[in-house]
Short mmCIF file of C-alpha atoms (C1' of nucleotides) in Angstrom, two decimals:
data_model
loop_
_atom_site.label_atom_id
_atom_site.label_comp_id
_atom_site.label_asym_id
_atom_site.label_seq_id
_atom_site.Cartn_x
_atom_site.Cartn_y
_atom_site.Cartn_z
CA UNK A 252 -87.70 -34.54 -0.81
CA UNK A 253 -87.69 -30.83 -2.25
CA UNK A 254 -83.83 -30.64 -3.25
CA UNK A 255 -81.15 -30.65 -0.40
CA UNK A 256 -78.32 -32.72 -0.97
CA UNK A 257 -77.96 -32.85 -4.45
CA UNK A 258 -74.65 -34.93 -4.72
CA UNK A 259 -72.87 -37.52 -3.31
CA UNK A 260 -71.20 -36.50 0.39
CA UNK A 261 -68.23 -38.06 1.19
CA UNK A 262 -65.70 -35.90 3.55
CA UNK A 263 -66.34 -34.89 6.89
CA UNK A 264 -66.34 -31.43 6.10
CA UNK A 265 -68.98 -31.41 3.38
CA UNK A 266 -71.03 -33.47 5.31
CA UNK A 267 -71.54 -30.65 8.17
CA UNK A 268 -71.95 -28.13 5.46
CA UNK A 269 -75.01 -29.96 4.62
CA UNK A 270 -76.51 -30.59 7.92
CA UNK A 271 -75.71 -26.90 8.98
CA UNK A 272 -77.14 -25.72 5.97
CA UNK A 273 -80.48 -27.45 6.46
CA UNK A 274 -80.58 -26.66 10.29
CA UNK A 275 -80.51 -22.73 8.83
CA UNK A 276 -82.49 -23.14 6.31
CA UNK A 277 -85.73 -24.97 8.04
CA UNK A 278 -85.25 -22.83 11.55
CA UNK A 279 -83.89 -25.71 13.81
CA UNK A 280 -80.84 -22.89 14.59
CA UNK A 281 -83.46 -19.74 14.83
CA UNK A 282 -81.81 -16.42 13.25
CA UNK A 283 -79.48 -14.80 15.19
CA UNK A 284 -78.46 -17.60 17.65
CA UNK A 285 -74.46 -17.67 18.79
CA UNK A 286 -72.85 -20.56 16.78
CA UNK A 287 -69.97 -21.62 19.27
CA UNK A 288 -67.09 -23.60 17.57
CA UNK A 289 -66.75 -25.81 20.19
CA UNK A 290 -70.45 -26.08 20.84
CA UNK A 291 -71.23 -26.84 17.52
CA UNK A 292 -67.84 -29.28 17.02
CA UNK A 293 -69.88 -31.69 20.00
CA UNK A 294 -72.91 -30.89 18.16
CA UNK A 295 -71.86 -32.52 14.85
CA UNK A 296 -69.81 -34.73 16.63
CA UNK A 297 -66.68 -33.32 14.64
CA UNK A 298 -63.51 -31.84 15.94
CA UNK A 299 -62.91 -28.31 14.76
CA UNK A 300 -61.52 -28.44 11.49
CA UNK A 301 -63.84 -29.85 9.54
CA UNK A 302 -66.57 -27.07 11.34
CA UNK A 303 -64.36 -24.03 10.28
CA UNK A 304 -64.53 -25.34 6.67
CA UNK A 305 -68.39 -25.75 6.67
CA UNK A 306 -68.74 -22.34 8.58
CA UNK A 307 -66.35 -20.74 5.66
CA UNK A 308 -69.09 -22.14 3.42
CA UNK A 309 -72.15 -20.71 4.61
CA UNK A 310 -70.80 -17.78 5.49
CA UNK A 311 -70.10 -17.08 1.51
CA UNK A 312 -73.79 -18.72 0.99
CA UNK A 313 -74.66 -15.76 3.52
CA UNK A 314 -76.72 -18.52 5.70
CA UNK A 315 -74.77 -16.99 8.61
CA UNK A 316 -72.58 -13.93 9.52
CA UNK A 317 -68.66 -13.95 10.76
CA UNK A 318 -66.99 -11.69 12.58
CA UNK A 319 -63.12 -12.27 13.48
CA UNK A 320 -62.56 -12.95 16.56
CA UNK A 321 -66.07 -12.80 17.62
CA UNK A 322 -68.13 -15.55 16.48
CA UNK A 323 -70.74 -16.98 14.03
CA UNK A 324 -74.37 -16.26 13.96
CA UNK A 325 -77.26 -17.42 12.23
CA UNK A 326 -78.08 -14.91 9.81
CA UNK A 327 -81.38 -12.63 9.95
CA UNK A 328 -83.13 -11.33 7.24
CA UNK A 329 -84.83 -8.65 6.81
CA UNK A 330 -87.68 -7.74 4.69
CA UNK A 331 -85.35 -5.32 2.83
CA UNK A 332 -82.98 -8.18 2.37
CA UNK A 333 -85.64 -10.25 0.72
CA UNK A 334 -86.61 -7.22 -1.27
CA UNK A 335 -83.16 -7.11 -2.38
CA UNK A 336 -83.00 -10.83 -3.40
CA UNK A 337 -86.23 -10.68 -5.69
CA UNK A 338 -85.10 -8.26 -7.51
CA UNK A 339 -82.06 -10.48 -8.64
CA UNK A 340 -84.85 -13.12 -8.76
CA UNK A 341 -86.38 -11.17 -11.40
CA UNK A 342 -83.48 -10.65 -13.36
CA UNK A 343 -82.05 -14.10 -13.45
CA UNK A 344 -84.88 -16.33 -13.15
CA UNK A 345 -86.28 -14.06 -16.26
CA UNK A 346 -83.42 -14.86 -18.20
CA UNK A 347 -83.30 -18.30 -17.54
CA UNK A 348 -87.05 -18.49 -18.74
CA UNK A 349 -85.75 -16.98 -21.61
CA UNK A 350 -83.21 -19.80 -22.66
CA UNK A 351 -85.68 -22.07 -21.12
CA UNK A 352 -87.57 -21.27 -24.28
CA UNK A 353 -85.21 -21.96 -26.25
CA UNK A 354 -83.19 -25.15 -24.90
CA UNK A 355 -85.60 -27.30 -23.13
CA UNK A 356 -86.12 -30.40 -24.33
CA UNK A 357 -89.64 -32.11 -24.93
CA UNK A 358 -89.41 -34.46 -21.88
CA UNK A 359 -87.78 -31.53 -19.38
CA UNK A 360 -91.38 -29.12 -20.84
CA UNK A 361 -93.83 -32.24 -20.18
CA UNK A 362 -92.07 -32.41 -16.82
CA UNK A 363 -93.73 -28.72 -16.42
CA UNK A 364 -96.84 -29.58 -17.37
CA UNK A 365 -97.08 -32.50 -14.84
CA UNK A 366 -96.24 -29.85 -12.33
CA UNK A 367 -98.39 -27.72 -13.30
CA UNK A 368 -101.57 -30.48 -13.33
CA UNK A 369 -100.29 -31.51 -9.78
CA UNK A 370 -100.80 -27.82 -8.45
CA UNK A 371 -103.87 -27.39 -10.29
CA UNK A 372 -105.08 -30.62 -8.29
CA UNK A 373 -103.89 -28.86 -5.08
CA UNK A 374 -105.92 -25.95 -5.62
CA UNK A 375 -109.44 -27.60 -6.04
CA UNK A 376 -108.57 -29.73 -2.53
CA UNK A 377 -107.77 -26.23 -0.68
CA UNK A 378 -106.96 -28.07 2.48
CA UNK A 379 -103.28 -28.52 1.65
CA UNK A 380 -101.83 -24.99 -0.02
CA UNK A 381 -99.20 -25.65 2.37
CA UNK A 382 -97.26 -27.56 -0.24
CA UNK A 383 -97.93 -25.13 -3.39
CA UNK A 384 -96.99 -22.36 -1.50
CA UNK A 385 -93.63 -23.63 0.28
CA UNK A 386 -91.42 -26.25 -1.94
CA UNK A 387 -94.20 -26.90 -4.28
CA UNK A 388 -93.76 -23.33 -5.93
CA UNK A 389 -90.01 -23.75 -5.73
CA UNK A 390 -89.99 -26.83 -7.95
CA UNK A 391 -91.49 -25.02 -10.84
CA UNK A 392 -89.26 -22.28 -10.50
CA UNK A 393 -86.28 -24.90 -9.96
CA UNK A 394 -87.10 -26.97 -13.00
CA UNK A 395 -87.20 -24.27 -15.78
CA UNK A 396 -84.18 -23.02 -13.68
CA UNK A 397 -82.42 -26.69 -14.94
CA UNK A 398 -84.03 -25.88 -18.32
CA UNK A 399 -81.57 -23.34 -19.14
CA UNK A 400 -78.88 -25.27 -19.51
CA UNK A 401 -76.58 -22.42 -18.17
CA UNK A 402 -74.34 -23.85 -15.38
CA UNK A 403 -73.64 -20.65 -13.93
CA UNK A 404 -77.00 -19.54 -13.82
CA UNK A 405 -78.08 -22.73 -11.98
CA UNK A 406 -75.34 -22.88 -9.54
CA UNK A 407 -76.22 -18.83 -8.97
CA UNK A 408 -79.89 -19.86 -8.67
CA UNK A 409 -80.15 -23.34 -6.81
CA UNK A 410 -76.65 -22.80 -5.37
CA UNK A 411 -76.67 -19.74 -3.88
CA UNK A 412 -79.95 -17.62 -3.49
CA UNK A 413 -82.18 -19.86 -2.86
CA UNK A 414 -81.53 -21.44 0.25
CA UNK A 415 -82.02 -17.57 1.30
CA UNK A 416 -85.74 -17.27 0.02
CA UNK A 417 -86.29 -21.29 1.99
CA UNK A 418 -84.97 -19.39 4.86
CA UNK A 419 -87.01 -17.21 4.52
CA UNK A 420 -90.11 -18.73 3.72
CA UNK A 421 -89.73 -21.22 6.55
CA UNK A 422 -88.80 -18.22 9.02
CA UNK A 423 -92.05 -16.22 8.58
CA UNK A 424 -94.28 -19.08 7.46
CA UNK A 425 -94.80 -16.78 4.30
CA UNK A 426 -97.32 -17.93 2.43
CA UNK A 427 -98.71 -16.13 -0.98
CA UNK A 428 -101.96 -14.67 -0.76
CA UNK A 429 -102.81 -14.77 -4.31
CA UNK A 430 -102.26 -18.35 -5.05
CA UNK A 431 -105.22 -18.70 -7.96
CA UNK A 432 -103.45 -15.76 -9.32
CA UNK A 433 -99.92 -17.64 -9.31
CA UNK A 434 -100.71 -20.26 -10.74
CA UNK A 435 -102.83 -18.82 -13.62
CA UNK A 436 -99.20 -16.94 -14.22
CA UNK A 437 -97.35 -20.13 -13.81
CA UNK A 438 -99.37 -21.75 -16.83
CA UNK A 439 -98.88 -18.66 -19.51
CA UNK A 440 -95.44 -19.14 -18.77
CA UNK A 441 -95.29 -22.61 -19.56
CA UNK A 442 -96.70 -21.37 -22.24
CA UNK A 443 -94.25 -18.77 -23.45
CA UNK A 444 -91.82 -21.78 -22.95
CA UNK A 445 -93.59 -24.14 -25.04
CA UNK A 446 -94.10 -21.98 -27.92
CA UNK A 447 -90.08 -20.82 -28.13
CA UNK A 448 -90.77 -17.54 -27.66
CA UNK A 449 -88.18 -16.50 -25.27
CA UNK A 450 -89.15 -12.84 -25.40
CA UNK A 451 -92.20 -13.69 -24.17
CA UNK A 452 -91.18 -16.17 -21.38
CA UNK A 453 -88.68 -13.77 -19.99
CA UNK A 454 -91.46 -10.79 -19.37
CA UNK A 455 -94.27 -13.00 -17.55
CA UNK A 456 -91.38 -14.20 -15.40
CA UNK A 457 -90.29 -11.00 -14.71
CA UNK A 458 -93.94 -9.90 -13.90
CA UNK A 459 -94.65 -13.15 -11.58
CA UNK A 460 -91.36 -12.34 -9.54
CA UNK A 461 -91.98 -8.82 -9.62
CA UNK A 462 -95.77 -8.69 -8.34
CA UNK A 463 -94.10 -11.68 -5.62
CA UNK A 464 -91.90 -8.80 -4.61
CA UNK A 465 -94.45 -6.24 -4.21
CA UNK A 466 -96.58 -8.44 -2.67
CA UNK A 467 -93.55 -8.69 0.18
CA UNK A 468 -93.37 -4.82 0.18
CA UNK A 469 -97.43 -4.02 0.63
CA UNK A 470 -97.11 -6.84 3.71
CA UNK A 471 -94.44 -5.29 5.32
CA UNK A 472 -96.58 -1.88 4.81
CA UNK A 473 -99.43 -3.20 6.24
CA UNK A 474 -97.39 -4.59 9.47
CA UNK A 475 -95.62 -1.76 10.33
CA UNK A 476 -98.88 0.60 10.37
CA UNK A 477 -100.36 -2.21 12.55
CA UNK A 478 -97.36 -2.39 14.67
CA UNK B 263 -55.15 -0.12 -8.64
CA UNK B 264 -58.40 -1.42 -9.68
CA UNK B 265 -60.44 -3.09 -7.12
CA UNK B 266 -58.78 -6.14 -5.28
CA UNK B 267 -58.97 -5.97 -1.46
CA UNK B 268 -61.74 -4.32 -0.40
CA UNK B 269 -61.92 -5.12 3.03
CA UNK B 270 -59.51 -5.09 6.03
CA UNK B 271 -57.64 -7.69 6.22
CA UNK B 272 -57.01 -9.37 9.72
CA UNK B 273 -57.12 -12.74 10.28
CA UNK B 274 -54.28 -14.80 8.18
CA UNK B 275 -56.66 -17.21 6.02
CA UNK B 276 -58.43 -13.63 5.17
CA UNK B 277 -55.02 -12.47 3.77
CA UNK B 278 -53.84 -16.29 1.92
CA UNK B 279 -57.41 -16.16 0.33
CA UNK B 280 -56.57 -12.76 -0.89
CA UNK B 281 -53.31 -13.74 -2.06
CA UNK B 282 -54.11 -16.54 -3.38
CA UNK B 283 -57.31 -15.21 -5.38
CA UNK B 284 -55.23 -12.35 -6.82
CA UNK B 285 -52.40 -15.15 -8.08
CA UNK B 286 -55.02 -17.20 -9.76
CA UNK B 287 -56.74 -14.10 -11.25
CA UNK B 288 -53.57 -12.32 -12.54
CA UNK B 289 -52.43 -15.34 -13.70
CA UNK B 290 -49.10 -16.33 -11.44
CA UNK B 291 -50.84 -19.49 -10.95
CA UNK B 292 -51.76 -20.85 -14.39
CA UNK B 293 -55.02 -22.68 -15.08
CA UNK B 294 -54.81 -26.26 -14.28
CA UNK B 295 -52.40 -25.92 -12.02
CA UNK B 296 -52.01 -28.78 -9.31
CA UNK B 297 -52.27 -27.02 -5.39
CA UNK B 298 -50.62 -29.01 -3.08
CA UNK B 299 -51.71 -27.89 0.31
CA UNK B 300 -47.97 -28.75 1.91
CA UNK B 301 -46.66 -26.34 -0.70
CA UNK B 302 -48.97 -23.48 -0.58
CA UNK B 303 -49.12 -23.86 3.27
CA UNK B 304 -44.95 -22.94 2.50
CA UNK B 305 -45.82 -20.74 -0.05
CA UNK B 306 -47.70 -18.60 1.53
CA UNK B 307 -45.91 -18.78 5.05
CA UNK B 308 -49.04 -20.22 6.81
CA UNK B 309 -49.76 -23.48 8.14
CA UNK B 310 -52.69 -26.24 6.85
CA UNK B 311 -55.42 -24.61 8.62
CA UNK B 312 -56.03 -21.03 7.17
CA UNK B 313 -54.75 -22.39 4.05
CA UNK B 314 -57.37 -24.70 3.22
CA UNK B 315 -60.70 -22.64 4.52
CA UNK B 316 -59.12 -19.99 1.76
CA UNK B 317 -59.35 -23.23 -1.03
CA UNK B 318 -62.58 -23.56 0.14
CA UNK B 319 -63.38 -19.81 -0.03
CA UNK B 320 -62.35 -20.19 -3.65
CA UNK B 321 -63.72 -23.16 -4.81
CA UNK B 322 -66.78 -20.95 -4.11
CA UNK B 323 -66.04 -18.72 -6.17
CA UNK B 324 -65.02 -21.04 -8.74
CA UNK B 325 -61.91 -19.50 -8.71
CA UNK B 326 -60.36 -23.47 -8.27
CA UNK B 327 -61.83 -26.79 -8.77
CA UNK B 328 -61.30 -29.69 -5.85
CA UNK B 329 -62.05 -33.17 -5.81
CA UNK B 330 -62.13 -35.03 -2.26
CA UNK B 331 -58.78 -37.09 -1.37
CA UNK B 332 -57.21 -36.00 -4.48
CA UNK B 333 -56.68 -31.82 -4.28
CA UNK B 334 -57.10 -28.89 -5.84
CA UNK B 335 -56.53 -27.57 -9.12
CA UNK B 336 -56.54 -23.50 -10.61
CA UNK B 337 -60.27 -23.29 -12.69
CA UNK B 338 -59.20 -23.37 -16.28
CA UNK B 339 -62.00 -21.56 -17.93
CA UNK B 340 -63.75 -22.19 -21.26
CA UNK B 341 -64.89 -19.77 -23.66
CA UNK B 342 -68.43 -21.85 -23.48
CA UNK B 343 -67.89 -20.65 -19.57
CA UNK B 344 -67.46 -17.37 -20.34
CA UNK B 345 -70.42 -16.97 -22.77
CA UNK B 346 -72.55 -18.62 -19.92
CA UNK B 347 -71.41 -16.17 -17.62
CA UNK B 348 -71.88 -13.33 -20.21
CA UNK B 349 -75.52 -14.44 -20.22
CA UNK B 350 -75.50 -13.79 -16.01
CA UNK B 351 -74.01 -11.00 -16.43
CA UNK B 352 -76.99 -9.26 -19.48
CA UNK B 353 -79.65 -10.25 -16.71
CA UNK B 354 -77.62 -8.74 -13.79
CA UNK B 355 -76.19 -5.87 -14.86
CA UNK B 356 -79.10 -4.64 -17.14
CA UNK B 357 -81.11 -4.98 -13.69
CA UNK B 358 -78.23 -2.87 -12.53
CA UNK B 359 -78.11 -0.11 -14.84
CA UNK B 360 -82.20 -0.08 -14.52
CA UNK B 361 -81.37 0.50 -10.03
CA UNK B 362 -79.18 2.88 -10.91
CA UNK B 363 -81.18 5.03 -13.13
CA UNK B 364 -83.58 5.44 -10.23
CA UNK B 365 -81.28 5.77 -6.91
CA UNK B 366 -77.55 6.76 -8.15
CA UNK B 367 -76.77 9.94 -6.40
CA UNK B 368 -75.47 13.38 -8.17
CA UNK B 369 -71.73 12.07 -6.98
CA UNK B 370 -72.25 8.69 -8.39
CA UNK B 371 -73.20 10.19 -11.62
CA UNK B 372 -70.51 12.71 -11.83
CA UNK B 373 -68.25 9.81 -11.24
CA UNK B 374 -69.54 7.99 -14.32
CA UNK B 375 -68.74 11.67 -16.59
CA UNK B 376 -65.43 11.15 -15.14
CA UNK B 377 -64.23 7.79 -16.08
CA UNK B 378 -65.58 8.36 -19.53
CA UNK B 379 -63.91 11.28 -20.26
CA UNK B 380 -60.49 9.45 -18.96
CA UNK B 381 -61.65 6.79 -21.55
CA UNK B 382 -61.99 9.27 -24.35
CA UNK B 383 -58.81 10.53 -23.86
CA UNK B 384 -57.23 7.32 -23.44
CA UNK B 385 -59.18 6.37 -27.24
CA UNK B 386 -57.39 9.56 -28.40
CA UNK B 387 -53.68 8.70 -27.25
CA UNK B 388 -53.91 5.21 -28.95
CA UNK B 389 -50.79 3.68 -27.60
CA UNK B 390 -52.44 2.74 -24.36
CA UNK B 391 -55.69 1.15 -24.99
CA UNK B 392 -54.58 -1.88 -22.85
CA UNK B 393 -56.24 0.04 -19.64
CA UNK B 394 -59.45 0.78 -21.25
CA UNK B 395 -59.33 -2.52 -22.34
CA UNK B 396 -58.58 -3.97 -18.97
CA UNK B 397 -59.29 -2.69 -15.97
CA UNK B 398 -60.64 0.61 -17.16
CA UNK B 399 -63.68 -0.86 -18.64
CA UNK B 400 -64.62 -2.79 -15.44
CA UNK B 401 -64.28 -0.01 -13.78
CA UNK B 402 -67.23 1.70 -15.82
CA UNK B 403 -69.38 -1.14 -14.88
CA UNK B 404 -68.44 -1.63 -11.06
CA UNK B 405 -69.66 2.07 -10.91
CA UNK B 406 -73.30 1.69 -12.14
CA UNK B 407 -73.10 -2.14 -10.21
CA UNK B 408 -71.69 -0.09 -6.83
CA UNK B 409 -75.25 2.71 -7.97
CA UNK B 410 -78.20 0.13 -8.08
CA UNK B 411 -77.25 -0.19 -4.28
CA UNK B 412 -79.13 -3.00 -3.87
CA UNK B 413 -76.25 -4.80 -2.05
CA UNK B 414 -76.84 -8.83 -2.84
CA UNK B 415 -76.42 -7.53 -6.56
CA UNK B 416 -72.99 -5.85 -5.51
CA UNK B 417 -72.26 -9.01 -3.92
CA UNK B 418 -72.88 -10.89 -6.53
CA UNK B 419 -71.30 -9.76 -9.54
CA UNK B 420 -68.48 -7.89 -7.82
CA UNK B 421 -67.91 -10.21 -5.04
CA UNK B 422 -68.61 -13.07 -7.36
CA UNK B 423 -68.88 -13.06 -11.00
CA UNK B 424 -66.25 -10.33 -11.97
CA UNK B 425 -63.21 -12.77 -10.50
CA UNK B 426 -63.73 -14.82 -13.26
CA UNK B 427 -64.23 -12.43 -15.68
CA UNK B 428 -60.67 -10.58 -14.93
CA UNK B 429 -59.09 -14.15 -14.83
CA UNK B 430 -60.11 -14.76 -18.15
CA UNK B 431 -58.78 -11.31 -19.68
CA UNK B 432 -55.69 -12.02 -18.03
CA UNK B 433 -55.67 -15.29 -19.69
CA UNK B 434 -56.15 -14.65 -22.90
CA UNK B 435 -55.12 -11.59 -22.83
CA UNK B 436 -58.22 -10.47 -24.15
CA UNK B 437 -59.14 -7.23 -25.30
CA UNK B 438 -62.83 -6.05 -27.53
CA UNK B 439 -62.10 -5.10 -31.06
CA UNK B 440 -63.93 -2.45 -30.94
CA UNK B 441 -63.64 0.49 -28.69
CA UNK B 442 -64.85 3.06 -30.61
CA UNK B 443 -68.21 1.17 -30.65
CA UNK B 444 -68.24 0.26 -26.83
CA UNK B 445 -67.25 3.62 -25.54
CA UNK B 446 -70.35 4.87 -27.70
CA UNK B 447 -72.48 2.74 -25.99
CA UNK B 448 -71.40 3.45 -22.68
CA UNK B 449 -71.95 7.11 -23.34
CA UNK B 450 -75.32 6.40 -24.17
CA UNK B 451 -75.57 4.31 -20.87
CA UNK B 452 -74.58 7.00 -18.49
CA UNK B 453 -77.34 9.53 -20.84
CA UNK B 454 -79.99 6.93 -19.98
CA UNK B 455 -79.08 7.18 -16.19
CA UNK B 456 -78.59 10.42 -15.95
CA UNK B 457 -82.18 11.22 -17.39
CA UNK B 458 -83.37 8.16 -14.78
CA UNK B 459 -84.59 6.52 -17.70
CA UNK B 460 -84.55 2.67 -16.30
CA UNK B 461 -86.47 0.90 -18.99
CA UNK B 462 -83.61 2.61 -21.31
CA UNK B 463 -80.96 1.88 -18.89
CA UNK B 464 -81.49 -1.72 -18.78
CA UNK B 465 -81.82 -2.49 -22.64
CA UNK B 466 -78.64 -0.58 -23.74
CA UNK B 467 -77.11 -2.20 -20.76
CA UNK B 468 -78.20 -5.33 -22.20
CA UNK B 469 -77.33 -4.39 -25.91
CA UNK B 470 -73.59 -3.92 -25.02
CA UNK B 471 -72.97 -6.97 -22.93
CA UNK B 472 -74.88 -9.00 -25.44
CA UNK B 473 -72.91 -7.61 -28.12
CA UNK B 474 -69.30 -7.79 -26.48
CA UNK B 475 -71.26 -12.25 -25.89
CA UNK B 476 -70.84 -12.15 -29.68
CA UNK B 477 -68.07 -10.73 -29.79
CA UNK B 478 -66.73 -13.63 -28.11
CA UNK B 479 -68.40 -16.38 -29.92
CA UNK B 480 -67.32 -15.22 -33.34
CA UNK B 481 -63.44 -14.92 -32.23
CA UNK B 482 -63.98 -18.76 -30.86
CA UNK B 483 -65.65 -19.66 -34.86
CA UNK B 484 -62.33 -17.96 -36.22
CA UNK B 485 -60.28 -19.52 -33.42
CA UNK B 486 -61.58 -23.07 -34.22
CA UNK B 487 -61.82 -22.94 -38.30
CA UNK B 488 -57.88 -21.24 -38.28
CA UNK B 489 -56.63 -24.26 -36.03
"C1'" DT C 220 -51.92 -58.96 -22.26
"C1'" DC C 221 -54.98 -58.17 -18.68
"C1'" DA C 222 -56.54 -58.09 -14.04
"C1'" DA C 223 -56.12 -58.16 -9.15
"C1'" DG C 224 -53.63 -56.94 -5.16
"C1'" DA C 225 -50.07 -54.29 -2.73
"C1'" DT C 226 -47.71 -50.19 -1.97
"C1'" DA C 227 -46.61 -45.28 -1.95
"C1'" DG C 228 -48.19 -40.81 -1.84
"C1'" DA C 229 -51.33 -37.48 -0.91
"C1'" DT C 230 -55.26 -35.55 1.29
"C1'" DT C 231 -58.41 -35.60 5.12
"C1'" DG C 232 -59.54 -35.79 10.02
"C1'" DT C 233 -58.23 -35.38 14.90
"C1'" DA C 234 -56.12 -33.84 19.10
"C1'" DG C 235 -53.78 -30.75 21.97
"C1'" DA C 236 -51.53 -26.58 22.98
"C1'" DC C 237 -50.63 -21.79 22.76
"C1'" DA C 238 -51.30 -17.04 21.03
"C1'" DA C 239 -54.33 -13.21 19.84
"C1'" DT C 240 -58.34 -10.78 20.47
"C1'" DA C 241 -62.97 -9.29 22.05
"C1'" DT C 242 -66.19 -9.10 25.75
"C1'" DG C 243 -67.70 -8.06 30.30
"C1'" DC C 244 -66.92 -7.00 34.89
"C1'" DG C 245 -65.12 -4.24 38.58
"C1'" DG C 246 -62.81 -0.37 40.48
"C1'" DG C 247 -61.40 4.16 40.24
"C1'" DT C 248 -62.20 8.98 38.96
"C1'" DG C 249 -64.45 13.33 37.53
"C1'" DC D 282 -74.09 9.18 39.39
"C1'" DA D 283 -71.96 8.62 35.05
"C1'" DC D 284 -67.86 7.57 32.61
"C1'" DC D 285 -63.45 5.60 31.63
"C1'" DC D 286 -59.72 2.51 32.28
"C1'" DG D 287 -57.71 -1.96 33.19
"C1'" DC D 288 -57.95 -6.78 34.04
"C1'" DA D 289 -59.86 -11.54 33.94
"C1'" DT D 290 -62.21 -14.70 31.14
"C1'" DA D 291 -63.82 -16.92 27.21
"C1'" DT D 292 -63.59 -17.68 22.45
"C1'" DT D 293 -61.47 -17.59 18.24
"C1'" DG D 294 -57.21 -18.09 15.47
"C1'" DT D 295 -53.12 -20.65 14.58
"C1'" DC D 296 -49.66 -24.28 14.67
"C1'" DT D 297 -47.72 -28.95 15.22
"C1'" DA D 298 -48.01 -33.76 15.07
"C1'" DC D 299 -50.13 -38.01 14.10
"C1'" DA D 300 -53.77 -41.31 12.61
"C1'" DA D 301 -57.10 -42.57 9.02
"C1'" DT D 302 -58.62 -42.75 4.45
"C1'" DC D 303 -58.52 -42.56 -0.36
"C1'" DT D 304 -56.24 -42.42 -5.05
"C1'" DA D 305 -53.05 -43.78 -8.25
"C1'" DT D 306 -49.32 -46.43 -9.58
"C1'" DC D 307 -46.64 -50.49 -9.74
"C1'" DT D 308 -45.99 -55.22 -9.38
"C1'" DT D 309 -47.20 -59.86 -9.77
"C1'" DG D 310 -49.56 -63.79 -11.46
"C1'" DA D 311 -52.76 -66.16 -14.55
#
DNA sequence: TCAAGATAGATTGTAGACAATATGCGGGTG
DNA sequence: CACCCGCATATTGTCTACAATCTATCTTGA
């Protein structure tokens, strides 16, 4: 549902990449676990070649680590890693808000809006956060993503770092403990993007990434001194 | 010279997708190109099977274009491409410069005085501005990249981005029309660092890779209203 | 002239074999 | 008892050959 196989699969090869990818990305292969080529070629139920291609693939996605010789294993991340990654989150998901502002069309910004009301419904029936906090948030962040209208930046975005933060979230269960908070940020962005100011749009998407990413570092604080 | 295999190299579809990403970014292979695997695979001395997990290596990096059943072809690159990925590169490297202002060691900074003076006495001895042009001027930025060391951001724009970027100078043989101007600014740059300024850091950052954005769209205007 | 089918060419997928290398175990030695 | 060296094993890396599939072109007929 969320946004997994975006296009058409039609070779062998791509069609591994995909399954691999989502057995990474939603925990069915837990971090760390020895990826076999022959294991893995039964698995599938595809002879080698096609596996080395997909492995090639996620390995430059960084969904799981090579070593000649050696083998393939599911990667692990650590908090740092994730620290790492939102502050490249800030950077180009603020610019993208930016030309957001400035390209989106009038159907693409209503599409935010009926995001936003569908979240807003979510919080008042506080039974199922589950969904705001895992792809729900995503899909606001993926559609004013789209609303840049810079290829590059998408295929940066969607393509590449954020199968890492699903990873993630689906590893550790993460779940924001300020969601009220979140979503009152989400709406004065919509905002900012509504009104054309990109200036505007880029620094409250900065902030909401950036208070994300210190909310990571005070939990990793707190579990250490509990530890 | 520059910065082109990092890594050792062991494995042989390690060294064709080094090969072959150095040919298509210095230009041996010309955009568009057609890459028939039989003829690479005797090209390159290798047989199928390194040979195409190094395509797909580089159609990661957007460094070729495939289509299923029909084969590869070199990425010929746009200058709407390149202004897209001028835009990646303002949000990235600003964030970049802003890292580095807070955690670039003494070295690292010393190391920045020294590649600007060799560019100021490159500006003086005109003849060869081709360097400072060229390479020389990435290497200014792959220093304060390699400072923010926040590695995903390394891997990103040097692992990723900058490919494209050399392919394209080498393309058009492309060189700024003004020197005088970006040297200037990336004194300023390495003041703003030094002093750990980060706010600074990031918005001159951001001022000279916007600029050098322009700089590019108005020579496509010309381009287009001289043809 | 246009459209449908056949053919040629390429890419993709598969299988099997061998070479190269890392890992782990066991024996020997200090 | 600890450490180091060498060997066996398993896995990855590579190559060859062949079958399957798709694309594009050419031919043929209406």
């Amino acid at each position: 549902m969320a946004a997994s196989n975006r296009q058409e699969i039609r070779t062998l090869a791509e069609q591994v990449f995909a399954q691999l990818q989502d057995d990474i990305v939603l925990g069915v292969l837990k971090p760390g676990t020895r990826l076999g080529e022959a294991e893995l070629a039964s698995r599938y139920g595809v002879s080698r070649g096609p596996l080395r291609e997909a492995i090639r693939r996620l390995e430059s996605r960084k969904l799981l680590q090579r070593e000649p010789h050696v083998g393939a294993r599911v990667a692990s991340l650590t908090t740092d890693d994730l620290v790492e990654i939102y502050r490249v989150r800030e950077a180009l998901e603020g610019m993208a808000a930016r030309l957001a502002a400035q390209h989106m069309t009038e159907s693409e910004v209503q599409g935010l809006h009926d995001v936003l009301s569908q979240h807003e419904q979510q919080q008042d029936i506080k039974e199922d956060t589950a969904y705001f906090q895992r792809e729900g948030d995503l899909d606001f962040h993926y559609r004013i993503i789209q609303g840049s209208h810079n290829q590059t930046l998408i295929d940066l975005l969607i393509g590449e770092l954020y199968h890492l933060v699903r990873m993630y979230r689906y590893q550790f269960s993460a779940v924001t403990n300020r969601p009220q908070k979140a979503l009152a940020e989400h709406r004065r962005i919509v905002e900012a993007i509504e009104s054309g100011d990109g200036d505007l749009a880029e620094m409250l998407m900065r902030r909401h990434i950036s208070r994300a990413r210190e909310n990571i570092e005070l939990q990793t604080q707190n579990d250490s001194t509990n530890t």
